[in-house]
GROMACS .gro file of C-alpha atoms in nm:
model
  364
    1MET     CA    1   0.201   0.394   0.254
    2HIS     CA    2   0.504   0.622   0.310
    3LYS     CA    3   0.691   0.344   0.167
    4VAL     CA    4   0.493   0.347  -0.150
    5VAL     CA    5   0.528   0.729  -0.192
    6LEU     CA    6   0.901   0.678  -0.212
    7THR     CA    7   0.856   0.411  -0.483
    8ALA     CA    8   0.636   0.633  -0.698
    9LEU     CA    9   0.920   0.897  -0.721
   10ALA     CA   10   1.191   0.628  -0.783
   11THR     CA   11   1.329   0.635  -1.144
   12LEU     CA   12   1.378   0.331  -1.397
   13GLY     CA   13   1.705   0.169  -1.316
   14ALA     CA   14   1.742   0.322  -0.972
   15ALA     CA   15   2.019   0.127  -0.815
   16GLY     CA   16   2.034  -0.018  -0.472
   17ILE     CA   17   2.121  -0.309  -0.248
   18PHE     CA   18   1.814  -0.532  -0.244
   19GLY     CA   19   1.893  -0.739   0.047
   20MET     CA   20   1.693  -1.030  -0.082
   21SER     CA   21   1.776  -1.400  -0.054
   22THR     CA   22   1.623  -1.642  -0.296
   23THR     CA   23   1.307  -1.785  -0.144
   24THR     CA   24   1.334  -2.161  -0.206
   25ALA     CA   25   1.181  -2.300   0.098
   26SER     CA   26   0.914  -2.565   0.081
   27ALA     CA   27   0.547  -2.526   0.132
   28ALA     CA   28   0.578  -2.847   0.346
   29SER     CA   29   0.804  -2.681   0.599
   30SER     CA   30   0.595  -2.374   0.659
   31ASN     CA   31   0.467  -2.341   1.005
   32VAL     CA   32   0.233  -2.061   0.905
   33ASN     CA   33   0.075  -2.238   0.634
   34ASP     CA   34   0.025  -2.537   0.843
   35TYR     CA   35  -0.139  -2.328   1.113
   36ILE     CA   36  -0.376  -2.163   0.852
   37ASN     CA   37  -0.477  -2.511   0.707
   38SER     CA   38  -0.505  -2.659   1.069
   39GLN     CA   39  -0.726  -2.381   1.214
   40ASP     CA   40  -0.944  -2.389   0.889
   41ILE     CA   41  -0.910  -2.022   0.853
   42THR     CA   42  -1.163  -1.851   0.623
   43PRO     CA   43  -1.027  -1.560   0.433
   44ALA     CA   44  -1.221  -1.221   0.480
   45LYS     CA   45  -1.471  -1.102   0.200
   46VAL     CA   46  -1.377  -0.833  -0.033
   47THR     CA   47  -1.507  -0.492   0.063
   48LYS     CA   48  -1.580  -0.287  -0.240
   49ALA     CA   49  -1.504   0.073  -0.150
   50ILE     CA   50  -1.391   0.228  -0.484
   51TRP     CA   51  -1.300   0.607  -0.460
   52SER     CA   52  -1.382   0.805  -0.763
   53GLY     CA   53  -1.088   1.039  -0.715
   54PHE     CA   54  -0.819   0.798  -0.839
   55PRO     CA   55  -0.670   0.841  -1.200
   56LYS     CA   56  -0.782   0.580  -1.454
   57ASN     CA   57  -0.500   0.488  -1.683
   58ALA     CA   58  -0.514   0.175  -1.872
   59TYR     CA   59  -0.241  -0.097  -1.846
   60ARG     CA   60   0.015  -0.137  -2.120
   61ASN     CA   61  -0.181  -0.390  -2.299
   62GLY     CA   62  -0.524  -0.214  -2.231
   63LYS     CA   63  -0.794  -0.148  -1.998
   64ALA     CA   64  -0.864  -0.468  -1.758
   65LYS     CA   65  -0.554  -0.635  -1.899
   66PRO     CA   66  -0.311  -0.658  -1.597
   67GLU     CA   67  -0.035  -0.911  -1.622
   68GLY     CA   68  -0.006  -1.016  -1.249
   69VAL     CA   69  -0.027  -0.914  -0.892
   70VAL     CA   70   0.218  -0.727  -0.671
   71ILE     CA   71   0.217  -0.783  -0.297
   72HIS     CA   72   0.351  -0.507  -0.072
   73GLU     CA   73   0.356  -0.401   0.301
   74THR     CA   74   0.336  -0.062   0.435
   75ALA     CA   75   0.655  -0.069   0.646
   76ASN     CA   76   0.459   0.124   0.914
   77PRO     CA   77   0.415  -0.091   1.244
   78SER     CA   78   0.196   0.177   1.407
   79SER     CA   79  -0.069   0.240   1.157
   80THR     CA   80  -0.412   0.088   1.079
   81ILE     CA   81  -0.577  -0.008   0.758
   82TYR     CA   82  -0.815   0.279   0.781
   83ASN     CA   83  -0.519   0.531   0.846
   84GLU     CA   84  -0.335   0.384   0.555
   85ILE     CA   85  -0.633   0.434   0.308
   86ALA     CA   86  -0.712   0.781   0.432
   87TYR     CA   87  -0.327   0.878   0.382
   88MET     CA   88  -0.335   0.736   0.040
   89LYS     CA   89  -0.654   0.922  -0.075
   90ARG     CA   90  -0.476   1.265   0.046
   91ASN     CA   91  -0.144   1.162  -0.135
   92TYR     CA   92  -0.270   0.985  -0.447
   93ASN     CA   93  -0.076   1.198  -0.687
   94ASN     CA   94   0.253   1.057  -0.534
   95ALA     CA   95   0.135   0.692  -0.527
   96PHE     CA   96  -0.158   0.468  -0.467
   97VAL     CA   97  -0.234   0.092  -0.484
   98HIS     CA   98  -0.564  -0.085  -0.556
   99SER     CA   99  -0.630  -0.254  -0.222
  100PHE     CA  100  -0.545  -0.301   0.157
  101VAL     CA  101  -0.545  -0.618   0.356
  102ASP     CA  102  -0.499  -0.686   0.701
  103ALA     CA  103  -0.597  -0.961   0.970
  104SER     CA  104  -0.965  -0.888   0.923
  105ASN     CA  105  -1.018  -0.702   0.606
  106ILE     CA  106  -0.987  -0.695   0.217
  107ILE     CA  107  -1.048  -0.351   0.122
  108ASN     CA  108  -1.045  -0.260  -0.255
  109ILE     CA  109  -1.047   0.105  -0.304
  110ALA     CA  110  -0.917   0.174  -0.659
  111ASN     CA  111  -1.072  -0.012  -0.980
  112THR     CA  112  -0.837  -0.287  -1.085
  113ASP     CA  113  -0.926  -0.246  -1.436
  114TYR     CA  114  -0.691   0.048  -1.428
  115LEU     CA  115  -0.322   0.079  -1.337
  116SER     CA  116  -0.209   0.197  -0.995
  117TRP     CA  117   0.126   0.380  -0.899
  118GLY     CA  118   0.309   0.158  -0.632
  119VAL     CA  119   0.614   0.013  -0.793
  120GLY     CA  120   0.749   0.279  -1.060
  121TYR     CA  121   0.804   0.236  -1.409
  122PRO     CA  122   0.761  -0.026  -1.579
  123GLY     CA  123   0.575  -0.233  -1.310
  124ASN     CA  124   0.288   0.007  -1.259
  125ALA     CA  125   0.165  -0.049  -1.628
  126ARG     CA  126   0.157  -0.421  -1.577
  127PHE     CA  127   0.022  -0.523  -1.221
  128ILE     CA  128  -0.253  -0.512  -0.987
  129GLN     CA  129  -0.108  -0.397  -0.660
  130PHE     CA  130  -0.208  -0.432  -0.285
  131GLU     CA  131  -0.062  -0.336   0.063
  132GLN     CA  132  -0.054  -0.534   0.379
  133VAL     CA  133  -0.084  -0.356   0.685
  134GLU     CA  134   0.161  -0.486   0.956
  135VAL     CA  135  -0.003  -0.675   1.238
  136HIS     CA  136   0.106  -0.794   1.599
  137SER     CA  137  -0.001  -1.140   1.692
  138LYS     CA  138   0.028  -1.491   1.570
  139SER     CA  139  -0.343  -1.520   1.495
  140ALA     CA  140  -0.342  -1.188   1.320
  141PHE     CA  141  -0.053  -1.273   1.104
  142ALA     CA  142  -0.201  -1.591   0.987
  143HIS     CA  143  -0.518  -1.441   0.901
  144GLU     CA  144  -0.356  -1.162   0.698
  145ILE     CA  145  -0.131  -1.413   0.510
  146ALA     CA  146  -0.454  -1.602   0.433
  147ASN     CA  147  -0.633  -1.294   0.330
  148ALA     CA  148  -0.355  -1.187   0.117
  149ALA     CA  149  -0.298  -1.518  -0.051
  150TRP     CA  150  -0.658  -1.579  -0.113
  151TYR     CA  151  -0.707  -1.233  -0.262
  152THR     CA  152  -0.398  -1.279  -0.492
  153ALA     CA  153  -0.559  -1.608  -0.621
  154TYR     CA  154  -0.895  -1.426  -0.648
  155LEU     CA  155  -0.748  -1.149  -0.854
  156LEU     CA  156  -0.551  -1.421  -1.080
  157ASN     CA  157  -0.887  -1.578  -1.151
  158GLU     CA  158  -1.069  -1.267  -1.214
  159TYR     CA  159  -0.847  -1.184  -1.490
  160ASN     CA  160  -0.799  -1.509  -1.634
  161LEU     CA  161  -0.416  -1.545  -1.512
  162LYS     CA  162  -0.258  -1.848  -1.390
  163PRO     CA  163  -0.053  -1.864  -1.083
  164ASN     CA  164   0.332  -1.842  -1.168
  165ASP     CA  165   0.582  -1.738  -0.918
  166ALA     CA  166   0.810  -1.459  -1.051
  167ALA     CA  167   1.078  -1.482  -0.789
  168TYR     CA  168   1.304  -1.707  -0.964
  169ASP     CA  169   1.328  -1.562  -1.341
  170GLY     CA  170   1.135  -1.242  -1.318
  171LYS     CA  171   0.858  -1.393  -1.539
  172GLY     CA  172   0.525  -1.478  -1.380
  173THR     CA  173   0.207  -1.343  -1.237
  174VAL     CA  174   0.277  -1.348  -0.859
  175TRP     CA  175   0.531  -1.077  -0.759
  176SER     CA  176   0.670  -0.922  -0.435
  177HIS     CA  177   0.777  -0.566  -0.457
  178GLY     CA  178   1.127  -0.697  -0.418
  179SER     CA  179   1.098  -0.901  -0.722
  180VAL     CA  180   0.971  -0.633  -0.923
  181ALA     CA  181   1.272  -0.402  -0.806
  182LYS     CA  182   1.529  -0.671  -0.874
  183TYR     CA  183   1.406  -0.768  -1.228
  184LEU     CA  184   1.227  -0.478  -1.356
  185GLY     CA  185   1.373  -0.168  -1.173
  186GLY     CA  186   1.197   0.152  -1.080
  187SER     CA  187   1.257   0.082  -0.706
  188THR     CA  188   1.497  -0.054  -0.457
  189HIS     CA  189   1.215  -0.185  -0.213
  190THR     CA  190   1.221  -0.551  -0.098
  191ASP     CA  191   0.878  -0.581   0.076
  192PRO     CA  192   0.700  -0.782   0.198
  193VAL     CA  193   1.018  -1.007   0.242
  194GLY     CA  194   1.159  -0.849   0.561
  195TYR     CA  195   0.813  -0.826   0.725
  196TYR     CA  196   0.738  -1.208   0.627
  197ALA     CA  197   1.061  -1.312   0.770
  198SER     CA  198   1.030  -1.104   1.098
  199ALA     CA  199   0.685  -1.196   1.175
  200GLY     CA  200   0.712  -1.568   1.084
  201SER     CA  201   1.020  -1.596   1.313
  202THR     CA  202   0.841  -1.401   1.590
  203TYR     CA  203   0.519  -1.566   1.597
  204PHE     CA  204   0.608  -1.919   1.431
  205GLY     CA  205   0.973  -1.978   1.527
  206GLN     CA  206   1.029  -1.981   1.145
  207LYS     CA  207   1.101  -1.725   0.877
  208TYR     CA  208   0.808  -1.675   0.631
  209THR     CA  209   0.898  -1.662   0.261
  210MET     CA  210   0.733  -1.545  -0.056
  211ALA     CA  211   0.788  -1.914  -0.173
  212MET     CA  212   0.565  -2.024   0.119
  213PHE     CA  213   0.314  -1.752   0.033
  214TYR     CA  214   0.302  -1.867  -0.327
  215GLN     CA  215   0.220  -2.218  -0.211
  216MET     CA  216  -0.092  -2.059  -0.030
  217VAL     CA  217  -0.192  -1.864  -0.357
  218LYS     CA  218  -0.182  -2.207  -0.555
  219LYS     CA  219  -0.398  -2.381  -0.300
  220TYR     CA  220  -0.641  -2.116  -0.305
  221TYR     CA  221  -0.659  -2.066  -0.664
  222ASN     CA  222  -0.717  -2.434  -0.708
  223ASN     CA  223  -0.985  -2.434  -0.493
  224LEU     CA  224  -1.149  -2.091  -0.535
  225ASP     CA  225  -1.456  -2.187  -0.741
  226LEU     CA  226  -1.545  -2.474  -0.505
  227SER     CA  227  -1.489  -2.284  -0.176
  228HIS     CA  228  -1.541  -1.918  -0.223
  229THR     CA  229  -1.750  -1.820  -0.537
  230LYS     CA  230  -2.128  -1.808  -0.419
  231LEU     CA  231  -2.322  -1.800  -0.743
  232MET     CA  232  -2.644  -1.626  -0.781
  233SER     CA  233  -2.941  -1.809  -0.908
  234ALA     CA  234  -3.106  -1.697  -1.244
  235THR     CA  235  -3.437  -1.744  -1.444
  236TYR     CA  236  -3.364  -1.854  -1.804
  237THR     CA  237  -3.613  -1.783  -2.069
  238SER     CA  238  -3.584  -1.889  -2.455
  239VAL     CA  239  -3.694  -1.603  -2.657
  240ASN     CA  240  -3.670  -1.491  -3.020
  241GLN     CA  241  -3.559  -1.110  -3.005
  242GLN     CA  242  -3.319  -0.874  -3.165
  243ALA     CA  243  -3.145  -0.559  -3.025
  244GLN     CA  244  -2.864  -0.325  -3.124
  245LEU     CA  245  -2.526  -0.288  -2.965
  246SER     CA  246  -2.535   0.016  -2.741
  247SER     CA  247  -2.273   0.293  -2.754
  248THR     CA  248  -2.164   0.240  -2.410
  249TYR     CA  249  -2.104  -0.129  -2.479
  250LYS     CA  250  -1.736  -0.108  -2.372
  251LYS     CA  251  -1.820  -0.016  -2.018
  252ASN     CA  252  -1.921  -0.395  -1.969
  253TYR     CA  253  -1.783  -0.737  -2.105
  254LEU     CA  254  -1.867  -1.011  -2.318
  255TYR     CA  255  -1.897  -1.336  -2.126
  256ASN     CA  256  -1.930  -1.718  -2.245
  257HIS     CA  257  -2.179  -1.762  -1.957
  258VAL     CA  258  -2.372  -1.544  -1.732
  259LYS     CA  259  -2.142  -1.385  -1.494
  260GLY     CA  260  -2.192  -1.453  -1.132
  261SER     CA  261  -2.426  -1.738  -1.212
  262ASN     CA  262  -2.179  -1.996  -1.363
  263LYS     CA  263  -1.842  -2.081  -1.230
  264ASN     CA  264  -1.693  -2.124  -1.572
  265ALA     CA  265  -1.806  -1.757  -1.697
  266LYS     CA  266  -1.499  -1.593  -1.819
  267ARG     CA  267  -1.452  -1.265  -2.021
  268GLN     CA  268  -1.447  -1.296  -2.401
  269SER     CA  269  -1.314  -1.067  -2.656
  270TRP     CA  270  -1.548  -0.828  -2.821
  271SER     CA  271  -1.383  -0.898  -3.158
  272LYS     CA  272  -1.560  -1.258  -3.140
  273ILE     CA  273  -1.882  -1.072  -3.244
  274SER     CA  274  -1.741  -0.810  -3.467
  275PRO     CA  275  -1.867  -0.513  -3.242
  276LYS     CA  276  -2.044  -0.213  -3.408
  277VAL     CA  277  -2.249   0.047  -3.231
  278GLY     CA  278  -2.598   0.003  -3.375
  279LYS     CA  279  -2.536  -0.326  -3.545
  280THR     CA  280  -2.816  -0.568  -3.472
  281TYR     CA  281  -2.772  -0.893  -3.271
  282TYR     CA  282  -2.999  -1.180  -3.225
  283ILE     CA  283  -3.117  -1.295  -2.876
  284ASP     CA  284  -3.214  -1.659  -2.817
  285MET     CA  285  -3.230  -1.669  -2.432
  286THR     CA  286  -3.245  -1.430  -2.135
  287ALA     CA  287  -3.132  -1.458  -1.780
  288LYS     CA  288  -3.281  -1.266  -1.479
  289LYS     CA  289  -3.037  -1.302  -1.194
  290SER     CA  290  -3.158  -1.327  -0.849
  291ASN     CA  291  -3.036  -0.954  -0.806
  292GLY     CA  292  -3.266  -0.842  -1.062
  293SER     CA  293  -3.011  -0.767  -1.344
  294MET     CA  294  -3.097  -0.899  -1.696
  295TRP     CA  295  -2.857  -1.084  -1.934
  296TYR     CA  296  -2.894  -1.170  -2.306
  297ARG     CA  297  -2.744  -1.454  -2.499
  298ILE     CA  298  -2.663  -1.302  -2.836
  299ARG     CA  299  -2.571  -1.412  -3.189
  300PRO     CA  300  -2.386  -1.193  -3.437
  301SER     CA  301  -2.622  -1.335  -3.718
  302LYS     CA  302  -2.959  -1.539  -3.725
  303ASN     CA  303  -2.792  -1.869  -3.813
  304SER     CA  304  -2.447  -1.808  -3.620
  305ALA     CA  305  -2.329  -2.099  -3.403
  306LYS     CA  306  -2.171  -1.829  -3.190
  307ARG     CA  307  -2.350  -1.715  -2.859
  308TYR     CA  308  -2.219  -1.519  -2.585
  309TRP     CA  309  -2.373  -1.347  -2.275
  310VAL     CA  310  -2.390  -0.977  -2.219
  311TYR     CA  311  -2.542  -0.742  -1.962
  312SER     CA  312  -2.838  -0.536  -2.051
  313GLY     CA  313  -2.658  -0.223  -2.045
  314ASN     CA  314  -2.480  -0.342  -2.347
  315LEU     CA  315  -2.792  -0.348  -2.580
  316THR     CA  316  -3.066  -0.112  -2.691
  317ASN     CA  317  -3.388  -0.117  -2.882
  318ILE     CA  318  -3.479  -0.484  -2.776
  319THR     CA  319  -3.758  -0.614  -2.961
  320ASN     CA  320  -3.960  -0.944  -2.989
  321VAL     CA  321  -3.929  -1.118  -3.319
  322VAL     CA  322  -4.158  -1.414  -3.188
  323THR     CA  323  -4.350  -1.359  -2.891
  324ALA     CA  324  -4.460  -1.637  -2.676
  325THR     CA  325  -4.195  -1.835  -2.494
  326ALA     CA  326  -4.157  -2.090  -2.215
  327THR     CA  327  -3.972  -2.012  -1.890
  328SER     CA  328  -3.749  -2.219  -1.686
  329THR     CA  329  -3.627  -2.130  -1.336
  330SER     CA  330  -3.314  -2.285  -1.188
  331ALA     CA  331  -3.074  -2.173  -0.916
  332SER     CA  332  -2.790  -2.379  -1.042
  333SER     CA  333  -2.830  -2.457  -1.427
  334GLU     CA  334  -2.947  -2.325  -1.733
  335SER     CA  335  -3.199  -2.572  -1.888
  336ALA     CA  336  -3.299  -2.567  -2.236
  337ALA     CA  337  -3.631  -2.382  -2.266
  338THR     CA  338  -3.868  -2.457  -2.535
  339SER     CA  339  -4.054  -2.209  -2.740
  340SER     CA  340  -4.439  -2.215  -2.741
  341SER     CA  341  -4.483  -1.987  -3.043
  342VAL     CA  342  -4.618  -2.068  -3.385
  343ALA     CA  343  -4.257  -2.082  -3.515
  344SER     CA  344  -4.034  -2.382  -3.504
  345SER     CA  345  -3.886  -2.478  -3.176
  346SER     CA  346  -3.532  -2.469  -3.100
  347SER     CA  347  -3.326  -2.630  -2.823
  348SER     CA  348  -3.077  -2.412  -2.633
  349THR     CA  349  -2.749  -2.513  -2.491
  350VAL     CA  350  -2.747  -2.637  -2.134
  351GLU     CA  351  -2.513  -2.454  -1.910
  352SER     CA  352  -2.447  -2.609  -1.570
  353SER     CA  353  -2.367  -2.369  -1.268
  354ALA     CA  354  -2.234  -2.494  -0.940
  355THR     CA  355  -2.284  -2.316  -0.614
  356SER     CA  356  -2.008  -2.232  -0.389
  357THR     CA  357  -1.886  -1.929  -0.168
  358SER     CA  358  -1.743  -1.601  -0.313
  359SER     CA  359  -1.594  -1.307  -0.150
  360ALA     CA  360  -1.718  -1.066  -0.391
  361SER     CA  361  -2.008  -1.104  -0.619
  362SER     CA  362  -2.050  -0.888  -0.948
  363SER     CA  363  -2.304  -0.619  -0.899
  364ASN     CA  364  -2.438  -0.669  -1.252
   0.00000   0.00000   0.00000
């Protein structure tokens, strides 16, 4: 973390010798990646330990709109992940990152919807950032790389970003601190390039590179939903209700499916329903997730074909327009539920959900 403090104090355009070589090694030649695959290493689950003391400043494109992920390493061979986190909390006014990774843990301590201070200007306003703690064995290094690559893929997926290696042209979503320094300025740091090369040579007889790391990110990203997203079951009920948009609606998001219960759930822009506090929206289906949270499928007008899912906290004054409804329960799909009221029946969109494993489920 001492390394990050120096970064935060660096100014835009700071000069220095980067000491980086272009990472062009093929993934097929990576001893580390081959070991991770052959040992079937399972990445750690994300531990949410958000500390309220960190500043909350929006990215340059707005809250929850990062443009990529920066991978760091602490440059402190004698520290532990918990020591680094404690140090960060004491010195956050100088610098901080969103998360820390080691061989056994992925610990998220700052809300990734807001920027952190780890690479100086202008990178801070663009990227989610996490640190890797230096580890000291073959197994530990392989596990740390698996954790870091999976977490990078997880973050890209969370914010609807696609993998794109920025090392070659300074444009992309996966960045080393060194690439940020080279293409954007604000720092002269080159991590984690040196740490990767040294640990790879020591434990696997071959330098590990960011190009090799990027191949692991792509692998995890392409298999993320199938391997790591454990979806919650939900009970879906057709209803005929209406509600008003709450004054606190911006604290949550609009989705095309129920978040955490459908692998295809993605955030949607509020502009799609012309949001206005107090405006009436029409509800044709509810979903009660297995954790007890309630979700509502809303339409901006009675006859609108647009339908989006919102968390209960987005709505207020929910009332029935037509009462009796039929309920359908499913752990893996949203089946069309038929209204049993005296009003005309309507069919609802079937939304399929697949069950897989995740390192971090939504609390909503």
